[in-house]
Coordinates of C-alpha atoms in Angstrom, one line a residue:
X1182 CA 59.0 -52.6 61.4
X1183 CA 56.3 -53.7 63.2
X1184 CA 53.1 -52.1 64.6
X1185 CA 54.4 -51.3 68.6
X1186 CA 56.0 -48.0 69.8
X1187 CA 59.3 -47.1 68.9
X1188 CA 61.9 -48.0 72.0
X1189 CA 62.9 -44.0 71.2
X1190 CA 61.0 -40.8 71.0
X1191 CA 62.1 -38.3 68.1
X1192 CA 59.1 -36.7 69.3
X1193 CA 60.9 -33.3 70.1
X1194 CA 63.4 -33.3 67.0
X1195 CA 63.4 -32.3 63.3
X1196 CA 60.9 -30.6 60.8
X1197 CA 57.4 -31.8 63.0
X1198 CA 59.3 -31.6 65.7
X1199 CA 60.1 -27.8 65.2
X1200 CA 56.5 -27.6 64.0
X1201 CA 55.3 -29.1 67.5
X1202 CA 57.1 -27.1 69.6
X1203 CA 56.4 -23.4 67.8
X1204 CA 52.7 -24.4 68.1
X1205 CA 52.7 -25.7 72.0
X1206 CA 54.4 -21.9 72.3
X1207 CA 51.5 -20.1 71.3
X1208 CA 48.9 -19.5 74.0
X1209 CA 46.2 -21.4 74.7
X1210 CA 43.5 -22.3 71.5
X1211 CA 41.1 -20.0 73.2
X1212 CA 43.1 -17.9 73.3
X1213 CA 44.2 -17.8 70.0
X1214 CA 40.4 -17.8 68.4
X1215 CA 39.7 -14.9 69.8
X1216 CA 43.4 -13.2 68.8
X1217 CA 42.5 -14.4 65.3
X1218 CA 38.8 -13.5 65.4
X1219 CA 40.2 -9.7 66.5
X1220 CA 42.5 -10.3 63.1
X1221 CA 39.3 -10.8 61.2
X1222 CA 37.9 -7.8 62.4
X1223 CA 40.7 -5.5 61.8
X1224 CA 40.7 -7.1 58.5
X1225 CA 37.0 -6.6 57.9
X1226 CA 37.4 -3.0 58.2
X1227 CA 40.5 -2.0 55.8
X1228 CA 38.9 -4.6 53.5
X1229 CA 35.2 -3.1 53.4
X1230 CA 36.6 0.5 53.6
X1231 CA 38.7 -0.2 50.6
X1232 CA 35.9 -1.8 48.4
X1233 CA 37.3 -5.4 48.7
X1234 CA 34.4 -7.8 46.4
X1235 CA 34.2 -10.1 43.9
X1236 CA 31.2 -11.6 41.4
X1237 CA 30.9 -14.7 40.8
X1238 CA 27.8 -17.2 39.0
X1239 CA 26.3 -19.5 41.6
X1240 CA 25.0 -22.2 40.2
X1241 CA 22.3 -23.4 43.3
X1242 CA 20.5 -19.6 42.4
X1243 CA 21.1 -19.3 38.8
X1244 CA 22.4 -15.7 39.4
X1245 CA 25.6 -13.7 39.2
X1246 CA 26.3 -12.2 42.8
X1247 CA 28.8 -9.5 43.5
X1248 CA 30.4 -10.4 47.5
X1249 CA 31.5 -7.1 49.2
X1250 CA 33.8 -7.7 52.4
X1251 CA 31.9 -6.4 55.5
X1252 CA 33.1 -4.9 58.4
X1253 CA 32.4 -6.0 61.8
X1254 CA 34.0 -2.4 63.6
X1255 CA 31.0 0.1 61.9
X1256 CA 27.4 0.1 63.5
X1257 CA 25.7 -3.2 61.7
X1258 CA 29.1 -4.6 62.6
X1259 CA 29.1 -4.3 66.2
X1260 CA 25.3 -5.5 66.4
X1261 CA 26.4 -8.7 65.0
X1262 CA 29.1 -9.0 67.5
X1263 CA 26.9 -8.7 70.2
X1264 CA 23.4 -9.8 69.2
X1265 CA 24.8 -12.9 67.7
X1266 CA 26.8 -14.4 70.1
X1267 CA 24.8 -16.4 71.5
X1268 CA 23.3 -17.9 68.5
X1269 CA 27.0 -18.5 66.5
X1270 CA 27.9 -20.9 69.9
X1271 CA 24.1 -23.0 70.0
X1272 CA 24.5 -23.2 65.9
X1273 CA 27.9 -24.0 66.0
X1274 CA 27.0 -27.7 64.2
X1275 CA 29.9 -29.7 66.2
X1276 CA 28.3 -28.3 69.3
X1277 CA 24.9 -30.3 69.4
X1278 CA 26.3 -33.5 67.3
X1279 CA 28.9 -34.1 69.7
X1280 CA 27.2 -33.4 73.3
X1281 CA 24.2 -35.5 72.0
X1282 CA 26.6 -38.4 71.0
X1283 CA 28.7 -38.2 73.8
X1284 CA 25.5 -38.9 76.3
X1285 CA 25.2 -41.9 74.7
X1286 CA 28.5 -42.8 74.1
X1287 CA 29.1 -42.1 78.1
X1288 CA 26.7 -44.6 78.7
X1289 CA 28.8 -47.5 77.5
X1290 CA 31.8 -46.1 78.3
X1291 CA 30.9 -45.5 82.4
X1292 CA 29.4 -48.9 82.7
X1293 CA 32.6 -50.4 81.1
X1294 CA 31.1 -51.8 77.5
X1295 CA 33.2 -50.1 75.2
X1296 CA 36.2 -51.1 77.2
X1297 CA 34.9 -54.9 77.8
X1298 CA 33.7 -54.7 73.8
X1299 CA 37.3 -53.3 72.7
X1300 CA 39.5 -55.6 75.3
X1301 CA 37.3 -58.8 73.2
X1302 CA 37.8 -57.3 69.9
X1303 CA 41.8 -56.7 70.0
X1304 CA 42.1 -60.3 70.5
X1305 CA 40.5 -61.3 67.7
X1306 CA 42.1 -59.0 65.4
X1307 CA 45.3 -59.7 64.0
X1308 CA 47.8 -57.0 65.5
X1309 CA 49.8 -56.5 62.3
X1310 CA 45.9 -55.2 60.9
X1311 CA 44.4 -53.2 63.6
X1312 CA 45.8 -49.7 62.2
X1313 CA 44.3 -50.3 58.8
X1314 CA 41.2 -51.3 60.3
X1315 CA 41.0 -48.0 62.2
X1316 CA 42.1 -45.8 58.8
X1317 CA 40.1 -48.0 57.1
X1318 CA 36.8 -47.4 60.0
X1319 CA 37.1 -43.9 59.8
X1320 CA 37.3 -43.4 55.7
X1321 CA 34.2 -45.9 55.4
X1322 CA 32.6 -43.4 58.4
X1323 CA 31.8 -40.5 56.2
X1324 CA 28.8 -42.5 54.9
X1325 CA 27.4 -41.2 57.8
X1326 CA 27.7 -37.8 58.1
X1327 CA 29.8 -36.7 61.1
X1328 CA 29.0 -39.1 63.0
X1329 CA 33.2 -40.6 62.3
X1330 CA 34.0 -37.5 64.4
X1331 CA 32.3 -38.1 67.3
X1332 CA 32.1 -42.3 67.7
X1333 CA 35.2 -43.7 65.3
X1334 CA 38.2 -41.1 65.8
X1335 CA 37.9 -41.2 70.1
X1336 CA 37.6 -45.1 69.8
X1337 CA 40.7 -44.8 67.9
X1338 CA 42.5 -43.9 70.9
X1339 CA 40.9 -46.5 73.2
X1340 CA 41.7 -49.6 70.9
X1341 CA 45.2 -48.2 70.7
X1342 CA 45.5 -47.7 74.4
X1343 CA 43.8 -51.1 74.7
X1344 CA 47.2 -52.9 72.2
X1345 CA 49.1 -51.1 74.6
X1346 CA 50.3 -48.6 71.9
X1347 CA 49.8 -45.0 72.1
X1348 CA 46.2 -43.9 71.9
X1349 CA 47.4 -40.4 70.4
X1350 CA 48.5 -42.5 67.3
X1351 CA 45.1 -44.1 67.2
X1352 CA 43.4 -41.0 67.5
X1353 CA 45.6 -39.6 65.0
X1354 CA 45.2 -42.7 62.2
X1355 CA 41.3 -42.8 62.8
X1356 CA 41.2 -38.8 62.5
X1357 CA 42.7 -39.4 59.1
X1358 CA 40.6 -42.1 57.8
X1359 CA 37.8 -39.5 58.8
X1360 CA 38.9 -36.3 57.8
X1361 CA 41.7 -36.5 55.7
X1362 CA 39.9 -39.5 53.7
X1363 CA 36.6 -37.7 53.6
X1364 CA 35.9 -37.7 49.8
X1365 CA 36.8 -41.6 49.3
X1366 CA 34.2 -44.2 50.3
X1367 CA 33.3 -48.0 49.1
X1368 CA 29.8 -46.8 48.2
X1369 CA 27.8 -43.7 47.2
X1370 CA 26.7 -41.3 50.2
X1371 CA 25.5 -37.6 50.5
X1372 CA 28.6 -36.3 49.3
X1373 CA 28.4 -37.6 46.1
X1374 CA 25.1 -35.9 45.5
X1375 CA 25.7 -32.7 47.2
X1376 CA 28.8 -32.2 44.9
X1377 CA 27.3 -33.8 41.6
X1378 CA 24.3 -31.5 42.3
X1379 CA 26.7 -28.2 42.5
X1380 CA 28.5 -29.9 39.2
X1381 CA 25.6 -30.4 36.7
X1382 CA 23.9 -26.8 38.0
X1383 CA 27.5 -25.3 36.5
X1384 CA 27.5 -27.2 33.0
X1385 CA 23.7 -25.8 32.6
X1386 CA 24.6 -22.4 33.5
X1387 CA 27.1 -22.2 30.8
X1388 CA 24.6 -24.0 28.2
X1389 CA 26.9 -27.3 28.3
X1390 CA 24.7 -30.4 27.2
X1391 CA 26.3 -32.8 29.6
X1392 CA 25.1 -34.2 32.9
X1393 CA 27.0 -35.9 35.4
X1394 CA 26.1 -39.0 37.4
X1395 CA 26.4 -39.1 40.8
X1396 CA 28.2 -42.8 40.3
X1397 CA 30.8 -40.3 38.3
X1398 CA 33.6 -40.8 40.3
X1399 CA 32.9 -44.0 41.9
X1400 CA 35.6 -46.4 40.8
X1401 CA 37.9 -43.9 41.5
X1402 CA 37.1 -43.2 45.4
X1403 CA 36.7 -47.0 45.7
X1404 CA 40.2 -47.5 44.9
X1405 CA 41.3 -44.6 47.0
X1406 CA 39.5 -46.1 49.9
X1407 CA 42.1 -48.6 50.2
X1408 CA 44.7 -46.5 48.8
X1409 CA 45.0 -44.3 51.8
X1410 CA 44.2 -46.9 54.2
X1411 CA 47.9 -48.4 52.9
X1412 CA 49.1 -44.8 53.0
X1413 CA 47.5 -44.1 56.4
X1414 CA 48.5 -47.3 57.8
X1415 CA 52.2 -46.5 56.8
X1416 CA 52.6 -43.3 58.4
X1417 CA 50.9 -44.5 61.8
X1418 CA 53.5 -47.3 62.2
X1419 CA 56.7 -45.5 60.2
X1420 CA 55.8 -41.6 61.1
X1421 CA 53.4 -41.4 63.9
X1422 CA 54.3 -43.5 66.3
X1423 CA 58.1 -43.8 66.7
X1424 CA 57.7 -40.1 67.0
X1425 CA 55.3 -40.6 70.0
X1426 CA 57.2 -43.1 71.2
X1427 CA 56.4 -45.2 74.8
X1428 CA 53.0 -43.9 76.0
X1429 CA 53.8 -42.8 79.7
X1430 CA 50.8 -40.8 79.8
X1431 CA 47.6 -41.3 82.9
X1432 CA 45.3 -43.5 81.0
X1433 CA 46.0 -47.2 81.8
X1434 CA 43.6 -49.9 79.9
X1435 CA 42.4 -52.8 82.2
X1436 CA 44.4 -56.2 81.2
X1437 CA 42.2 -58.3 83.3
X1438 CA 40.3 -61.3 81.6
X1439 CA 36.6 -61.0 81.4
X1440 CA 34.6 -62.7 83.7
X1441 CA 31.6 -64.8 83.4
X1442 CA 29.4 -62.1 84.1
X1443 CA 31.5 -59.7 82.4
X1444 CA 30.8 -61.9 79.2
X1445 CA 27.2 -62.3 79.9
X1446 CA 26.4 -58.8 79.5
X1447 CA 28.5 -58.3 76.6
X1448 CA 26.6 -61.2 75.4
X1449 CA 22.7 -59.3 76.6
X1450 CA 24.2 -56.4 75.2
X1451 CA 24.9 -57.8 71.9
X1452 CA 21.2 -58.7 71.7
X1453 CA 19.7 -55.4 72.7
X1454 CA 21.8 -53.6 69.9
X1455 CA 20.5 -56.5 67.4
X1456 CA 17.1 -55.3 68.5
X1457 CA 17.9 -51.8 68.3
X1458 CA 18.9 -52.3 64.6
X1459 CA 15.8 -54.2 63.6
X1460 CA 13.7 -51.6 65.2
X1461 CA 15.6 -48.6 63.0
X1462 CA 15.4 -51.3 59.8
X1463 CA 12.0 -51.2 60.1
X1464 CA 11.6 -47.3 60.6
X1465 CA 14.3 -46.5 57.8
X1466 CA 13.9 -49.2 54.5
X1467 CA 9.8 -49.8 54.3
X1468 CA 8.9 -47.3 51.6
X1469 CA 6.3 -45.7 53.8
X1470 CA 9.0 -46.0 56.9
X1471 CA 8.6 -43.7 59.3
X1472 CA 12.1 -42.0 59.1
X1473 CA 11.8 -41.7 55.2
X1474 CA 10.9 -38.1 54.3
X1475 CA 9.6 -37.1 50.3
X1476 CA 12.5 -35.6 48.4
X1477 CA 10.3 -32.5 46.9
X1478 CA 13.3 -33.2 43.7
X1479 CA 12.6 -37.3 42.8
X1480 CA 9.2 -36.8 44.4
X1481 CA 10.7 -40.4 46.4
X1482 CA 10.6 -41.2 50.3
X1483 CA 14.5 -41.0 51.2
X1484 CA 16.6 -41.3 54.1
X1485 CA 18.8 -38.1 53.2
X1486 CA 17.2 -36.2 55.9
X1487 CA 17.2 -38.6 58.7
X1488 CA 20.8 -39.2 57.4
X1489 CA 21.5 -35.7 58.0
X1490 CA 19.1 -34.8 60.5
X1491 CA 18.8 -37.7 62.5
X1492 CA 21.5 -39.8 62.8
X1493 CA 23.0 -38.3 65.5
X1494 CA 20.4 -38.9 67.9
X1495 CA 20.1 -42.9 66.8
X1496 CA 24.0 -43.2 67.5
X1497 CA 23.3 -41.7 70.6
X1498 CA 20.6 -44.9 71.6
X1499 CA 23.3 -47.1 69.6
X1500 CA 25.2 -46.7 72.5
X1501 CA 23.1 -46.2 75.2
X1502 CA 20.6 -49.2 75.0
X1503 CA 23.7 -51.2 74.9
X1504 CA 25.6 -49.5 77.5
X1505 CA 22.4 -49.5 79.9
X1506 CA 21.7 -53.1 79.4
X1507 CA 25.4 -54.2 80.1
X1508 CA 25.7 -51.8 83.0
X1509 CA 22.4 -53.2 84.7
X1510 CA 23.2 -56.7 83.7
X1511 CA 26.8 -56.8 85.8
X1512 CA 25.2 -54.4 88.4
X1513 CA 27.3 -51.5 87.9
X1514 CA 23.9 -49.2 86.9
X1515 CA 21.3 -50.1 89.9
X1516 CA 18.5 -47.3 89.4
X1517 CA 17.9 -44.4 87.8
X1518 CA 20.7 -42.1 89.5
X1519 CA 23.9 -44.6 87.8
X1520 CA 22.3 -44.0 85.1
X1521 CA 22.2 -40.5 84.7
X1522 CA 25.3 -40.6 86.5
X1523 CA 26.8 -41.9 83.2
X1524 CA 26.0 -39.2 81.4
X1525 CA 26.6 -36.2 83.4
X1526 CA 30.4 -37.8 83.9
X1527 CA 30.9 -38.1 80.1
X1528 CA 29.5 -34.0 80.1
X1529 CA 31.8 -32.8 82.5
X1530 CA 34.9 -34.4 80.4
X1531 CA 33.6 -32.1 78.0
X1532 CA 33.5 -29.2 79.6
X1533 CA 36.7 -27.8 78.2
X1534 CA 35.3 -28.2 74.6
X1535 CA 32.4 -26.5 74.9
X1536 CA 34.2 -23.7 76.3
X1537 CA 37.0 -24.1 73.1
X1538 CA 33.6 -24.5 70.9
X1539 CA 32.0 -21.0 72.0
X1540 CA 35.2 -18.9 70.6
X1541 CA 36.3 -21.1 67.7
X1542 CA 32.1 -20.5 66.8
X1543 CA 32.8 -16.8 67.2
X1544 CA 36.2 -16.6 64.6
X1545 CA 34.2 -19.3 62.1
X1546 CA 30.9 -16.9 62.0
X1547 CA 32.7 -13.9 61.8
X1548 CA 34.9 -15.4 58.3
X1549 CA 31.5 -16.2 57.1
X1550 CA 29.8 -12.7 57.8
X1551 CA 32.5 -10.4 56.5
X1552 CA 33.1 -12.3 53.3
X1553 CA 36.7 -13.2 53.4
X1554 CA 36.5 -16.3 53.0
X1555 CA 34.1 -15.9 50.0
X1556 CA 36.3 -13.3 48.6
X1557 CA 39.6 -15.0 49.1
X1558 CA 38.1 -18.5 46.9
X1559 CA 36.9 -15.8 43.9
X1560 CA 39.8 -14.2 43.6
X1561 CA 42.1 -17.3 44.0
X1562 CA 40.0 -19.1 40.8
X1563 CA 40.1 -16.2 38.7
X1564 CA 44.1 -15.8 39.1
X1565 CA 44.3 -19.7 38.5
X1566 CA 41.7 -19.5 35.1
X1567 CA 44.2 -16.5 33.8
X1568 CA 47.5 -18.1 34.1
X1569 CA 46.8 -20.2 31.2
X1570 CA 47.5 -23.9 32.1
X1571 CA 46.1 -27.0 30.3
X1572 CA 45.8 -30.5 30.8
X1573 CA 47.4 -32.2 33.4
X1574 CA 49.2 -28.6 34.4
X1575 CA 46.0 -27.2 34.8
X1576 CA 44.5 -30.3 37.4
X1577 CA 47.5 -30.5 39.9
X1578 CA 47.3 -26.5 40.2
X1579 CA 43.7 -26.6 40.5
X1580 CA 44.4 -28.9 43.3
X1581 CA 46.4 -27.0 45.1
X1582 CA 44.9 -23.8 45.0
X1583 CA 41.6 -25.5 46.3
X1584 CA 43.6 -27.2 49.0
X1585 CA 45.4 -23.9 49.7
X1586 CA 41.7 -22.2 50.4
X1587 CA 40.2 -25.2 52.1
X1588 CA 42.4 -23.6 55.0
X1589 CA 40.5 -20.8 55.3
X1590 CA 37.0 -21.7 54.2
X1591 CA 35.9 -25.2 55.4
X1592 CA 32.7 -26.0 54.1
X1593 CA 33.2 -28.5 50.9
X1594 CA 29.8 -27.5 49.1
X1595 CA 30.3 -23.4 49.1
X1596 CA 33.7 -23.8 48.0
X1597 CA 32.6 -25.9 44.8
X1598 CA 29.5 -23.6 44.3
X1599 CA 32.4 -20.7 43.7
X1600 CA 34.5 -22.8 42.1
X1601 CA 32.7 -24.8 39.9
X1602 CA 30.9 -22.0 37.4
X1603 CA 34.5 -21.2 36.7
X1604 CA 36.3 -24.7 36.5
X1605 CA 34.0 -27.2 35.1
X1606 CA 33.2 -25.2 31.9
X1607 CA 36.6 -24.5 31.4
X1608 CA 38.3 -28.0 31.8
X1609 CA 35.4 -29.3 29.5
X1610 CA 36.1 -26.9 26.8
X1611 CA 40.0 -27.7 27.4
X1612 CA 39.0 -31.7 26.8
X1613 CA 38.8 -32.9 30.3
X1614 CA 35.7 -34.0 32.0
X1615 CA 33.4 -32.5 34.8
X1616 CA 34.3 -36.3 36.5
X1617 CA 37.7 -35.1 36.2
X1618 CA 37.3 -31.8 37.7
X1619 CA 35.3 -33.1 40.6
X1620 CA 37.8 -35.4 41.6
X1621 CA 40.6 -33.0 42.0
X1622 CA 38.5 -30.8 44.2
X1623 CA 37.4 -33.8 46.0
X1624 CA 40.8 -34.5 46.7
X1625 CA 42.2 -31.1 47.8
X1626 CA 39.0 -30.6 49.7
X1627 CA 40.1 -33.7 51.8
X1628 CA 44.1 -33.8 52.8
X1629 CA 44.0 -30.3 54.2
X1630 CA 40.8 -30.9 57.0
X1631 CA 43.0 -32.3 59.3
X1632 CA 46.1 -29.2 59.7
X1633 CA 43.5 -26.6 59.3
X1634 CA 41.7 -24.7 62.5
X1635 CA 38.6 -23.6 60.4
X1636 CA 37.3 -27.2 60.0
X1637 CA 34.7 -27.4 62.5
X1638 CA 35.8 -30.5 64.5
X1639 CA 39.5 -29.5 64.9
X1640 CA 38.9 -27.9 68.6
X1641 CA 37.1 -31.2 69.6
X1642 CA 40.0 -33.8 68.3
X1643 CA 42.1 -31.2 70.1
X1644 CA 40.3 -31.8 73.3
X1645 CA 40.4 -35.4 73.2
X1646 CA 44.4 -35.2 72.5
X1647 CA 44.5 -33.6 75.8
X1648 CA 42.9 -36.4 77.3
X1649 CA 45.8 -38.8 76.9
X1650 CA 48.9 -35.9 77.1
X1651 CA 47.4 -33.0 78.5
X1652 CA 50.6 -31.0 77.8
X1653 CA 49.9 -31.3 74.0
X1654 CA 48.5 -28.4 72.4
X1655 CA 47.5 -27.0 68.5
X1656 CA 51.1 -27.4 67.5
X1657 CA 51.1 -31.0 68.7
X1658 CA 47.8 -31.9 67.0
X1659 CA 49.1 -29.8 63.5
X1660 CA 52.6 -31.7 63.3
X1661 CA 51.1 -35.0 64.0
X1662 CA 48.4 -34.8 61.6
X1663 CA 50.8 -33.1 59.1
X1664 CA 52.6 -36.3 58.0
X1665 CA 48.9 -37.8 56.5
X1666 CA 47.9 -34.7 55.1
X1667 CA 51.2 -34.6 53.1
X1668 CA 51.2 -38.4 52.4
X1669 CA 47.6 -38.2 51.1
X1670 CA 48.4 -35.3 49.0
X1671 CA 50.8 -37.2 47.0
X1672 CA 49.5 -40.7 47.1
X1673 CA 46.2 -39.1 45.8
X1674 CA 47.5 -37.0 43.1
X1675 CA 49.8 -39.7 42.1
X1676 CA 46.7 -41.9 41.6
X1677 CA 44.7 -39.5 39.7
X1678 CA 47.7 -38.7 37.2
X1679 CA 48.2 -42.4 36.6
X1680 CA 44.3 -42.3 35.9
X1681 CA 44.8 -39.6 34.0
X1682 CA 47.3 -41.2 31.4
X1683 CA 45.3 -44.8 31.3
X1684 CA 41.7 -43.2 31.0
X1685 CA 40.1 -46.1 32.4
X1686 CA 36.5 -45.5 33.9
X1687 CA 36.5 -43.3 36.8
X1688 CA 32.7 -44.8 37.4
X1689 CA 30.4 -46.5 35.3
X1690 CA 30.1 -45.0 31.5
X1691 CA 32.7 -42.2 33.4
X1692 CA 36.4 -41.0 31.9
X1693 CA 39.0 -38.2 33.0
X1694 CA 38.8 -37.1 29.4
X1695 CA 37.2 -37.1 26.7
X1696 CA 37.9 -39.8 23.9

């Protein structure tokens, strides 16, 4: 079958289609954060009034910490509640990183460059390859931080819409390259680290003379970059799409050619964001660049905290230099007013997901403060290390039990700092290696981010869904996304079980066991 829409919609039929329609019945997502942030705090009370903890051995501290749930209806409760507000919503992290990209993304996007830029680019690109190129875009994306979120997943949609297919399915393909693909990559990035870190702090806390590499899982996630891009790429075209079927939604893309002028300021543009890159090159990769900041740990200049500091606010003149330059160059910024016109119309399109962001901060925050979440990972590892599995038994439940808790407590490096004092040392006394372990958690980290409301970006993909079909809704988003989180699941364990019988190298000098 080839990559257009499906003549007929099954959009409204079977399994997702059941799925679909039970979540477009519930009220409105604002609705339901605060419904389930009132859950939480009923929770939090019978929970703290029973004595609900658990202990655990963080490895970042070197301590054994006992977690108490906490509940938000006594006196220090209700504080929080009120005094804290304010500062869950302006620390909600999505918040900042995706207004401060989206000025500059609104730049190109009101002066007509991304369009122009995509409308050039679909051309060029073979049809039966632009949905692995967007899987493909939004896996490799991670490398920087969130910045897939905000820049690679609403393109998605626009070179979709630009094929004349449906941008939901673009959005939906790119959103899995991003999220659902998180842990794989072509090359090392911050994740790597951050995990390895959490990894080799375990083995030493349980006296294990073994440290980990961050290369450790390299060869693996290499091969499962392109894995799931195949995997992703079939579910767009076989899944997604016919279920979407003809896009009869508002949002038309412009067929007209490019005109002269249209092509000289893609052409200017072009060389203002050549420019812009050699002036970050020269402020990132000197030794004593500006941007590089001394890791207190290596006692080296790095880029990890521009990379995760930063970054956001150079996408933002990524898109703006080029966007100002076209728009002044085919007259359609004149002064200073189009220009800030530019931006204030890309805020306003946002105005329903900052309002969605204030109450999903509120239900996030207040799984944090009471412990649940915490509570709920402890517990789930400690039933999982008693039931006595070993070997290949042991990894696939692992997997799901971490996938089963990444629904309820999002953040990938607090979830291994729980897990992996308990899990590392055990699978290495058990023959298997801390590589090993790492990769399964990697892996159920990653397929359940995009079916889970607790990941942090979830309320902003749902606001760009409503952009092109404004009568979709949670259940829509949930039983589209479904289909890739259940594909990647198996098409990722499958890959680590035939690793896991042929031992070869996970990463350099790296194995799944030991031989």
């Amino acid at each position: 079958m080839s990559e257009k829409n499906h003549p007929n919609s099954a959009k409204g039929t079977g399994f997702l289609g059941k799925i679909e329609n039970l979540g477009n019945k519930l009220p409105h997502p604002v609705v339901i954060f605060v419904l389930l942030a009132l859950l939480i705090i009923v929770i939090s009370e019978i929970t703290a009034r029973a004595g609900v903890n658990a202990t655990y051995f963080d490895p970042r501290t070197n301590e054994q910490i006992t977690t108490y749930a906490i509940s938000l209806m006594n006196k220090e409760g209700i504080a929080y509640l009120f005094n804290n507000a304010t500062s869950n919503f302006t620390g909600f992290a999505p918040l900042g990183t995706v207004l401060v990209a989206m000025l500059g993304v609104g730049v190109a996007e009101w002066t007509g460059l991304i369009g122009d830029t995509l409308k050039k680019l679909i051309r060029s690109v073979p049809t039966r390859l632009l949905t692995a190129v967007v899987v493909l875009a939004g896996i490799v994306s991670n490398i920087a931080s969130d910045a897939g979120y905000v820049v690679v997943i609403p393109l998605g949609a626009i070179v979709f819409a630009g094929a004349g297919r449906h941008p939901i399915a673009g959005l939906a393909a790119a959103f899995a390259g991003v999220s659902g693909g998180f842990s794989a990559n072509l090359i090392i990035g911050p994740t790597d680290a951050l995990l390895t870190g959490i990894t080799n702090a375990a083995l030493e806390s349980a006296n294990i003379d073994y440290t980990m590499s961050v290369t450790g899982n390299w060869y693996f996630m290499i091969v499962s970059t392109f894995i799931l891009t195949i995997v992703g790429t079939w579910v767009t075209t076989r899944i997604i799409e016919p279920r979407l079927g003809e896009y009869k939604g508002e949002y038309m893309p412009d067929d007209e050619p490019l005109t002269d002028l249209e092509n000289k300021g893609l052409r200017n543009a072009g060389i203002a964001l050549v420019l812009f890159i050699l002036v970050m090159g020269i402020l990132l990769f000197p030794e004593n660049g500006a941007l590089r900041a001394l890791d207190e740990t290596t006692g080296q200049m790095t880029m990890d905290y521009f990379l995760g500091n930063g970054l956001i606010f150079a996408i933002f003149f990524l898109f703006a230099i080029p966007g100002l330059v076209y728009g002044l160059t085919i007259g359609k910024i004149k002064d200073s007013n189009d220009f800030v016109e530019s931006m204030t119309q890309s805020m306003k399109s946002m105005g329903s997901y900052i309002v969605l962001a204030f109450f999903a901060a509120q239900f996030i925050n207040y799984f944090s403060y009471t412990n649940l979440g915490t509570i709920l990972s402890v517990d789930g590892a400690e039933f999982l290390e008693n039931i006595g599995f070993k070997g290949l038994p042991l990894v696939i439940s692992f997997i799901v039990l971490a996938a089963f808790l990444d629904l309820f407590m999002g953040s990938a490096s607090a979830k291994w700092a729980i897990m992996a004092p308990i899990f590392v040392p055990m699978m290495f006394k058990l023959g298997l290696t801390p590589e090993l372990t790492q990769i399964a958690y990697r892996i159920a980290d990653s397929v359940v981010n995009i079916i889970t409301p607790l990941m942090s970006y979830f309320a902003m993909i749902l606001v760009f869904m409503k952009r092109y079909d404004k009568r979709s809704g949670l259940g829509t988003l949930i039983s589209t996304m479904l289909p890739y989180s259940i594909a990647f699941f198996i098409s990722w364990v499958l890959l680590l079980i035939i690793w896991y019988f042929t031992n070869i190298p996970v990463g350099p000098d790296a194995y799944m066991h030991f031989r």
